[in-house]
Each structure stands twice: as structure tokens, then as C-alpha cells.
PDB file of C-alpha atoms in Angstrom:
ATOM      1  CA  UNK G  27     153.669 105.539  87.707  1.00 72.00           C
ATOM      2  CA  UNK G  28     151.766 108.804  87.066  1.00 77.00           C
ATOM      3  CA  UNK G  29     148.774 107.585  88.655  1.00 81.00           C
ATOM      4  CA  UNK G  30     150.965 106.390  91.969  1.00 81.00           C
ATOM      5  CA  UNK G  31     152.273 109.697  91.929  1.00 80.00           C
ATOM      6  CA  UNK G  32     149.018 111.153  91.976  1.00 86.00           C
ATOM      7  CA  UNK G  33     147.902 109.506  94.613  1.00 83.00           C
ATOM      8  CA  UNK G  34     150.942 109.632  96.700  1.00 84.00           C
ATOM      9  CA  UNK G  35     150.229 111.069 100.635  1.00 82.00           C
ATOM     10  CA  UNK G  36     146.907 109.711 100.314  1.00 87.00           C
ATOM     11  CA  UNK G  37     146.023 106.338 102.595  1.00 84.00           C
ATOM     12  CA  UNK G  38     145.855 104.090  99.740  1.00 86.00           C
ATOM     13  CA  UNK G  39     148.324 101.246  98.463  1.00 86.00           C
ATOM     14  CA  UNK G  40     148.202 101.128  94.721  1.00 87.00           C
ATOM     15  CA  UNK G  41     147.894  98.080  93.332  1.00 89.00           C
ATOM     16  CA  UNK G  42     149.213  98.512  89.157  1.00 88.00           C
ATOM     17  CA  UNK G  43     148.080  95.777  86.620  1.00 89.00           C
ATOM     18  CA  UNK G  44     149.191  95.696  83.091  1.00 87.00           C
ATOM     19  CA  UNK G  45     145.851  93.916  81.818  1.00 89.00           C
ATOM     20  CA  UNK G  46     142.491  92.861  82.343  1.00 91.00           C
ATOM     21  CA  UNK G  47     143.473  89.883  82.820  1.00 92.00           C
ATOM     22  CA  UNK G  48     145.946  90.329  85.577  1.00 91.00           C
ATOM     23  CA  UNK G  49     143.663  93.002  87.176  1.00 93.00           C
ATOM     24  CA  UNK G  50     141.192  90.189  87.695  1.00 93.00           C
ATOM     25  CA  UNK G  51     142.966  88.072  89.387  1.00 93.00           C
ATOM     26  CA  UNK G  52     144.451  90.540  91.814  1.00 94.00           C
ATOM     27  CA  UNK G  53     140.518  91.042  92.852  1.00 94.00           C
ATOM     28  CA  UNK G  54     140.474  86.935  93.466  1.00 92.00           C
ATOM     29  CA  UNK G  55     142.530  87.390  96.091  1.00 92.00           C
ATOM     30  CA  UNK G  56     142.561  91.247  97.601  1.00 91.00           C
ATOM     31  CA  UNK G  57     140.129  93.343  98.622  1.00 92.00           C
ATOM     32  CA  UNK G  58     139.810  97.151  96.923  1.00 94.00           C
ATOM     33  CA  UNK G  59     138.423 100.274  97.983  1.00 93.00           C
ATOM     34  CA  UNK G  60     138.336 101.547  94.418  1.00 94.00           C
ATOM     35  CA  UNK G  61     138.989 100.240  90.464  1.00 94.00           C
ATOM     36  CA  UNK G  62     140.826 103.102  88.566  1.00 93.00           C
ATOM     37  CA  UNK G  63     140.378 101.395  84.954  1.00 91.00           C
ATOM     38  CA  UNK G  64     142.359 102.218  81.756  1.00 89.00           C
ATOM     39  CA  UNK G  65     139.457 101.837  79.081  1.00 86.00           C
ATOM     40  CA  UNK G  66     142.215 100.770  76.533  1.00 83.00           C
ATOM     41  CA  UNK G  67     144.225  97.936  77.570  1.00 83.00           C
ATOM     42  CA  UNK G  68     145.842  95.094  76.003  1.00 79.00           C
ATOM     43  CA  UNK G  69     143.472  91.939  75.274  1.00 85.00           C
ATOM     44  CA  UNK G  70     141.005  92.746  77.232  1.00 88.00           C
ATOM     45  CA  UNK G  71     139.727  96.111  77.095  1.00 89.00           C
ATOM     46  CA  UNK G  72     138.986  98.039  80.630  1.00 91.00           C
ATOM     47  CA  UNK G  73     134.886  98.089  79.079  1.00 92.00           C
ATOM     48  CA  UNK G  74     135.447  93.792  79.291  1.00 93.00           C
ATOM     49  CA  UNK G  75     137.328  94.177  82.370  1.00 94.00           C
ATOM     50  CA  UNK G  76     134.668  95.833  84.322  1.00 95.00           C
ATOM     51  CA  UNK G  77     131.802  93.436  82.776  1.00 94.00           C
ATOM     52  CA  UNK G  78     133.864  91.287  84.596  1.00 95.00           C
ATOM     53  CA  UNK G  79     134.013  92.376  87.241  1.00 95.00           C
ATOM     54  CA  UNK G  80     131.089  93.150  88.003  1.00 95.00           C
ATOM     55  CA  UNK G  81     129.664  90.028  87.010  1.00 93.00           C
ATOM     56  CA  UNK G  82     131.269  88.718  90.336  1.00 92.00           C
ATOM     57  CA  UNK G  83     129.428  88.313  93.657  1.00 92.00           C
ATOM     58  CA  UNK G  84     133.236  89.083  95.530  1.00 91.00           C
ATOM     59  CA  UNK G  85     133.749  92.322  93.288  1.00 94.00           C
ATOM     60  CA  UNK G  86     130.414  93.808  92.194  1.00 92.00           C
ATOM     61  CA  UNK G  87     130.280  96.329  94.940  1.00 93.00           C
ATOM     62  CA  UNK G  88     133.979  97.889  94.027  1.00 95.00           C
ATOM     63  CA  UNK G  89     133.064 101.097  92.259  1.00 96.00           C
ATOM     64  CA  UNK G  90     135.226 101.913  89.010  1.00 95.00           C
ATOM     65  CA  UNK G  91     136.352 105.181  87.584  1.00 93.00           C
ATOM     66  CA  UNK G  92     137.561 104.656  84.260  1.00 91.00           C
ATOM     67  CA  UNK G  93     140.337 106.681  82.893  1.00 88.00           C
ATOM     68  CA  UNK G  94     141.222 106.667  79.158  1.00 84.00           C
ATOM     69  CA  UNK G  95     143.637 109.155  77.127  1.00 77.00           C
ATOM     70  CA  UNK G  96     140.846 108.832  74.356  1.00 66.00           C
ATOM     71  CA  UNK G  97     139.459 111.999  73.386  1.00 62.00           C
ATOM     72  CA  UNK G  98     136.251 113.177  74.701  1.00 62.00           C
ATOM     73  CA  UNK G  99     133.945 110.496  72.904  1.00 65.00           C
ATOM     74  CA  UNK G 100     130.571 110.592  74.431  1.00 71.00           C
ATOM     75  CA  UNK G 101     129.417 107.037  73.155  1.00 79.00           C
ATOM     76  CA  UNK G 102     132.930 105.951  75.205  1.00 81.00           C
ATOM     77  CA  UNK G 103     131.821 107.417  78.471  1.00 82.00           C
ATOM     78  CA  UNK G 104     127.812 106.023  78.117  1.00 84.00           C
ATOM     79  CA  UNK G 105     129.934 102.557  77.439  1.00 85.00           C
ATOM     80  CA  UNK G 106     131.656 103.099  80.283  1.00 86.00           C
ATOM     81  CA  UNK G 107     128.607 103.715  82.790  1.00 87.00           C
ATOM     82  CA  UNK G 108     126.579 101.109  81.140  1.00 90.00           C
ATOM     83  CA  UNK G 109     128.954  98.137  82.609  1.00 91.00           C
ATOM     84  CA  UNK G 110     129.562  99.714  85.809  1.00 88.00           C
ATOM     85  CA  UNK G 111     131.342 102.637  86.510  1.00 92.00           C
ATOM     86  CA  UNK G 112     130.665 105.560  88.695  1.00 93.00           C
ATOM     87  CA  UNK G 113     132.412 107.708  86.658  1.00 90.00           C
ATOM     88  CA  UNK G 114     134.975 108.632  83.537  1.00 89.00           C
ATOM     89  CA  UNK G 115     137.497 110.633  83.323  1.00 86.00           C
ATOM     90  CA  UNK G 116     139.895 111.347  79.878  1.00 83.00           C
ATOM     91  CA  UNK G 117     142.645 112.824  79.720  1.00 81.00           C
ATOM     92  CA  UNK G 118     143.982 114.937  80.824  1.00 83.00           C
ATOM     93  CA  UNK G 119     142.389 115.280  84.189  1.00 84.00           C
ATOM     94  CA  UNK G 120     142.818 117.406  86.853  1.00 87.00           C
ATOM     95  CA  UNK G 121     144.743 115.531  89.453  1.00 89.00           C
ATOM     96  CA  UNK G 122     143.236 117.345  92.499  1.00 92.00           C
ATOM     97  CA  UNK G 123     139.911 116.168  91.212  1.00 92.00           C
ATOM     98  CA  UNK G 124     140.863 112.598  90.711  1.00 91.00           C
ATOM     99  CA  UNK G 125     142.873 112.716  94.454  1.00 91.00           C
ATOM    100  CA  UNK G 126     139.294 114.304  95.843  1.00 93.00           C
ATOM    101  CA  UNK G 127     137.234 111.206  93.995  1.00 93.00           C
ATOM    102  CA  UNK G 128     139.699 108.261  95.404  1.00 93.00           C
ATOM    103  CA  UNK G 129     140.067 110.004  98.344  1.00 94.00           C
ATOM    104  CA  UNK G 130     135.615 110.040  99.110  1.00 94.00           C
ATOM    105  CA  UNK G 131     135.665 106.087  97.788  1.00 94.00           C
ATOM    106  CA  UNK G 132     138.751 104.973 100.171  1.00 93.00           C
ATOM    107  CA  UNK G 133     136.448 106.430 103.135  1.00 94.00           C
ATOM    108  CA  UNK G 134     133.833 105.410 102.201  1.00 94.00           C
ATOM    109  CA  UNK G 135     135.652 102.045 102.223  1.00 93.00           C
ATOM    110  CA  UNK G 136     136.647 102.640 104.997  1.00 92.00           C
ATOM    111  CA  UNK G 137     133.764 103.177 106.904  1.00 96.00           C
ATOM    112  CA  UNK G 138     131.832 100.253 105.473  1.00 93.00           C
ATOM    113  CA  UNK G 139     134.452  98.039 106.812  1.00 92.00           C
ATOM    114  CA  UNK G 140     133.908  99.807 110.355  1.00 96.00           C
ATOM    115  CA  UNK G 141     129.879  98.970 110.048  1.00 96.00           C
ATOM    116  CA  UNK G 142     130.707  95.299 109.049  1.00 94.00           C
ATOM    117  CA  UNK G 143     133.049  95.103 112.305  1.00 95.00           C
ATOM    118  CA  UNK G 144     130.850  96.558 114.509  1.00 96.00           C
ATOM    119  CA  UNK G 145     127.504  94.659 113.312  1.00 96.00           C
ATOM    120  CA  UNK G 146     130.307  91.036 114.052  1.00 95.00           C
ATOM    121  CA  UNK G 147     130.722  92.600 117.490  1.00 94.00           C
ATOM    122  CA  UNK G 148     126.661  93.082 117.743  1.00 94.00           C
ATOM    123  CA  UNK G 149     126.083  89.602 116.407  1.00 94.00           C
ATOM    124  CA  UNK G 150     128.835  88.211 119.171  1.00 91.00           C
ATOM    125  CA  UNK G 151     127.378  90.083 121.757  1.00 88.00           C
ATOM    126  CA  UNK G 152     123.258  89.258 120.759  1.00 91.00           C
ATOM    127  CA  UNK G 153     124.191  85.517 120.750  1.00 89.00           C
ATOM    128  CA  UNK G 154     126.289  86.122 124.261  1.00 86.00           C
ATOM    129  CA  UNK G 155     122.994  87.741 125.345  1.00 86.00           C
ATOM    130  CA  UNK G 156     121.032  84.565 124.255  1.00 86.00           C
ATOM    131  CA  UNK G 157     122.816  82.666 125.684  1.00 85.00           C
ATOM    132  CA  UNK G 158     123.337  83.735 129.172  1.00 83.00           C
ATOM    133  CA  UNK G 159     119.431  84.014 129.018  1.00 82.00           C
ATOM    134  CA  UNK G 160     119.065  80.673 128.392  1.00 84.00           C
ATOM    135  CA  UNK G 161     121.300  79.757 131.312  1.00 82.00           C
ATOM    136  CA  UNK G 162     119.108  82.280 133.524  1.00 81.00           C
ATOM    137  CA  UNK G 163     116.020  80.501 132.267  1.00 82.00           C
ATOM    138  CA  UNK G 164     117.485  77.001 133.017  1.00 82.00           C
ATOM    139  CA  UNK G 165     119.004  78.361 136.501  1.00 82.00           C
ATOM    140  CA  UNK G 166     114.846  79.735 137.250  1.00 78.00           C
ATOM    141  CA  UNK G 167     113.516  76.269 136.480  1.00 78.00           C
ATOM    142  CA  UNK G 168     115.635  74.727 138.897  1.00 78.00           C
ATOM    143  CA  UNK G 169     115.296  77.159 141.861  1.00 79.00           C
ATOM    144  CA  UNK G 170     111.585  76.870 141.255  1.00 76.00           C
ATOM    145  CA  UNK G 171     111.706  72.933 141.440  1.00 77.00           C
ATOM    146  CA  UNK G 172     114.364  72.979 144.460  1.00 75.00           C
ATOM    147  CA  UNK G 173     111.762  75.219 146.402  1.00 71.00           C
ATOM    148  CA  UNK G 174     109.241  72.904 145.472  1.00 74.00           C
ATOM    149  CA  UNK G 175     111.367  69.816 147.174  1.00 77.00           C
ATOM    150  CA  UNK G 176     113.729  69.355 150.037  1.00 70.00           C
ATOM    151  CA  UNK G 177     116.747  67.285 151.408  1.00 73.00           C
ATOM    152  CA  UNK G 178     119.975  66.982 149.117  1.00 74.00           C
ATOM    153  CA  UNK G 179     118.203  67.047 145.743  1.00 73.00           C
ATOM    154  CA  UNK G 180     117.213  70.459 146.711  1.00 77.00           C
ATOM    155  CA  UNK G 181     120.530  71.357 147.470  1.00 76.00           C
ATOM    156  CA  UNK G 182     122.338  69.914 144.598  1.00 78.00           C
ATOM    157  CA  UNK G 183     119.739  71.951 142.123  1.00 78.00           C
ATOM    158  CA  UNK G 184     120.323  75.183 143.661  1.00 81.00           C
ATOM    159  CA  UNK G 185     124.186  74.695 143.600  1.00 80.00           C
ATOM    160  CA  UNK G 186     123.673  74.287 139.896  1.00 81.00           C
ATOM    161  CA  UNK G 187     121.541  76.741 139.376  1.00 82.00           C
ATOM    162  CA  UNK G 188     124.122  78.721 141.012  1.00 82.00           C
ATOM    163  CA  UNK G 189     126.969  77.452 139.092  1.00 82.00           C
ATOM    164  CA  UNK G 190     124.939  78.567 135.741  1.00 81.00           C
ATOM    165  CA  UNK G 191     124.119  81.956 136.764  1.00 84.00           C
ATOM    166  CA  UNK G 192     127.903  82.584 137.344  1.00 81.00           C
ATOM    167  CA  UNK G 193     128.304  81.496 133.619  1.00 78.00           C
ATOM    168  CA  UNK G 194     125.777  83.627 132.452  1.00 79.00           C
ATOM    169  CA  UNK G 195     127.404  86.692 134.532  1.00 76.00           C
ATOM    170  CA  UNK G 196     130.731  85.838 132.685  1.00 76.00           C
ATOM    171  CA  UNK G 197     129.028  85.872 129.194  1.00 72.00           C
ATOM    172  CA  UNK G 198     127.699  89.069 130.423  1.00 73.00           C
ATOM    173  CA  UNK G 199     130.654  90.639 131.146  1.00 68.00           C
TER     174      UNK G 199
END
């Protein structure tokens, strides 16, 4: 509840899990900008937790601050980094600091999900542009060949060439 109150104003939605355990399978089925992990939890420690977790192809890329109300024990802190985490903090801790340090990894979040939208739009629009030039191509061909003949063959080519340069324009725009 501390942490939530913390954190409160800022554009996140905490998510609170009693143990490793349960944090785990939260991460099966949401998506996180950011892990703030107790180091001492039930069971499963947060040093297990975050193995992991980053073990998983779904939840490697989550960075993980680990908090801990241990006092200031190097060797926990070089555990801490060694499985994963971008940082460790013990209490207590400023709470401005910690607000600052979700606050970059939530944008940061948030901007990588903006790049993964906009390179879906790119893909939609590279394989629109593909194939409208395929139609084009095919549309070419028959012009070519209906220049090269005459009568109602003619005719019927260059009404579908036509028809599939008014599909490309569509895919276009």
C-alpha cells in the first residue's frame, strides 16, 4: 500500500503480488512497463523470482528494480544485478527518486509500444504498396498485349487492366 501510494498521480496501474509465485503468473497473462521486486518474499525469494523471469522469452525485456528493507548489504545488491535488475534500492528510499525511476521506465514503455505500432502500420502499408504494384505490373502486361492485338480480346484486356488499376488506386489510398 506504501508503494501504491508512492506512485499515486503517476500513469501507472499497480499491479500488488504477495509472492513470487503469484507475481509470475500475473506476467503470463499482462503486460508490464516495470517489475518493482521485494528481494525477501515468501517461498520464493524476489532473487528466484527475477531468474524467472527473466528466463522467459514473454518477460525478459521487463526491467526490475528490486526493493528490500535489508540493510545496505553489498553482496545483496551484486545478487540482485547479476539475475537481472537495473537497479536496487533498500530501504528507506527516497520516494521522489523511486517516482523519477518508474516514471523514465513507464515512458520508456510507452514509447516502445508507439515504435511497435507504427512499424505494424509500415508493414501494412509496405505490403499495400506491393501489392498494388503487382496489380500495376499485371494491368502493364495486359495493355502491352491489347496494343499488340485488336477486336474484342483487345477490349476485354484493357477493361481489366482498367478494373486492376482502380484496385491498386484503392490500396493506395
Amino acid at each position: 500500500m506504501a508503494l501504491e501510494a508512492i506512485l499515486q498521480g503517476l500513469p501507472v496501474q499497480a499491479v500488488s503480488a504477495q509472492s513470487g509465485e503469484e507475481a509470475l503468473k500475473h506476467l503470463l497473462v499482462e503486460d508490464f512497463a516495470l517489475i518493482l521486486l521485494d528481494a525477501q518474499m515468501p517461498e520464493m525469494d524476489g532473487f528466484e523470482t527475477a531468474r524467472h523471469i527473466k528466463r522467459r522469452e514473454r518477460t525478459r525485456h521487463i526491467p526490475i528494480i528490486f526493493l528490500t528493507a535489508a540493510d545496505r548489504d553489498s553482496q545483496l545488491a551484486l545478487r540482485g544485478y547479476a539475475v537481472g535488475a537495473v537497479d536496487y534500492l533498500s530501504k528507506p528510499f527516497d520516494p521522489w527518486v523511486l517516482r523519477a525511476k518508474v516514471s523514465v521506465f513507464v515512458e520508456l514503455w510507452t514509447k516502445t509500444q508507439q515504435l511497435h505500432a507504427q512499424a505494424e502500420v509500415t508493414r501494412s502499408r509496405e505490403a499495400a504498396l506491393r501489392a498494388a504494384g503487382v496489380a500495376i505490373d499485371e494491368a502493364s502486361t495486359l495493355l502491352k498485349s491489347a496494343a499488340a492485338t485488336d477486336g474484342q480480346i483487345a477490349q476485354e484486356q484493357v477493361e481489366k487492366a482498367a478494373s486492376l488499376l482502380a484496385r491498386a488506386r484503392r490500396r493506395l489510398f
